[in-house]
DNA sequence: CACGTCACCTGCGTGC
DNA sequence: TGCACGCAGGTGACGT
């Protein structure tokens, strides 16, 4: 489910709640419930409970695909992996607690009767409670939407590797936030074959690629993310996919059927005519 | 260093 | 209807 735009959508939801209700900044945490132990990467379940109770939520932001909930001196980091989601709701009326949902893995109880649930069907998601978020996010590459990443730097970084462009873009050490959907979409916009060696891009192609990446991410954020599971949140990006999961459909540019191949063990969608692999390009 | 394979998990769509 | 199979938005540990 979540790539950068979906994580950004969730972060905004945690910051603002819905229609002005359910915002979590300013609240304090009065209890926690861990329903699946392996969800918690760090620290131990008992230390987690002890440390998190009494903490105040100061702000929520994002680094790559990590949600960062800044507390009083500690930071709660959440990675949604494939199927994670966050939900804020009214916990109880009087003494009766609302039943939890299937696949809820961790629940935080706030001081105003709200509860925040981390729900994760496939159990791949992870949560860390640490003093220094860089312990977890320190090795991430640059934020693609940050202006400090210039086209020149991006081009240089591409040329520091000799790798297929798609797996490189999805490598979180190289760039933080790209996933399978947005990478396929960006490569289509930039007219680059997913297997193009990263050090063969011309400065012009690198520039076009960075612009394409920023365009798909911004569009994704504007549409509140992509997935089917996100419809309730207003996510709409799936309706704008040009290649992802459109195998066999006509390319929007040249009408050639979109192809699906496997690159780096991931399903990869592209137009074989618009996205040619020219290994001899100047 | 680049790349392949497997592991971690559950659920859904497809085709027999 | 039942069932096997392939596939899924991510990542990290290994082996070559």
Coordinates of C-alpha atoms in Angstrom, one line a residue, chain A residues 11 19 21 34 36 50 61 77 80 87 98 101 181 183 251:
Chain A
X11 CA 0.9 11.9 8.4
X19 CA -12.7 17.7 9.8
X21 CA -11.5 16.3 15.0
X34 CA 0.6 -4.5 21.8
X36 CA 1.5 -8.7 17.8
X50 CA 6.9 1.9 30.5
X61 CA 6.1 14.2 10.3
X77 CA 8.8 5.6 14.3
X80 CA 3.8 0.6 7.3
X87 CA -6.7 4.8 12.4
X98 CA -15.0 0.0 21.2
X101 CA -10.4 -4.3 14.3
X181 CA 3.9 2.0 -8.4
X183 CA 8.7 4.2 -9.9
X251 CA -0.2 3.1 -24.0

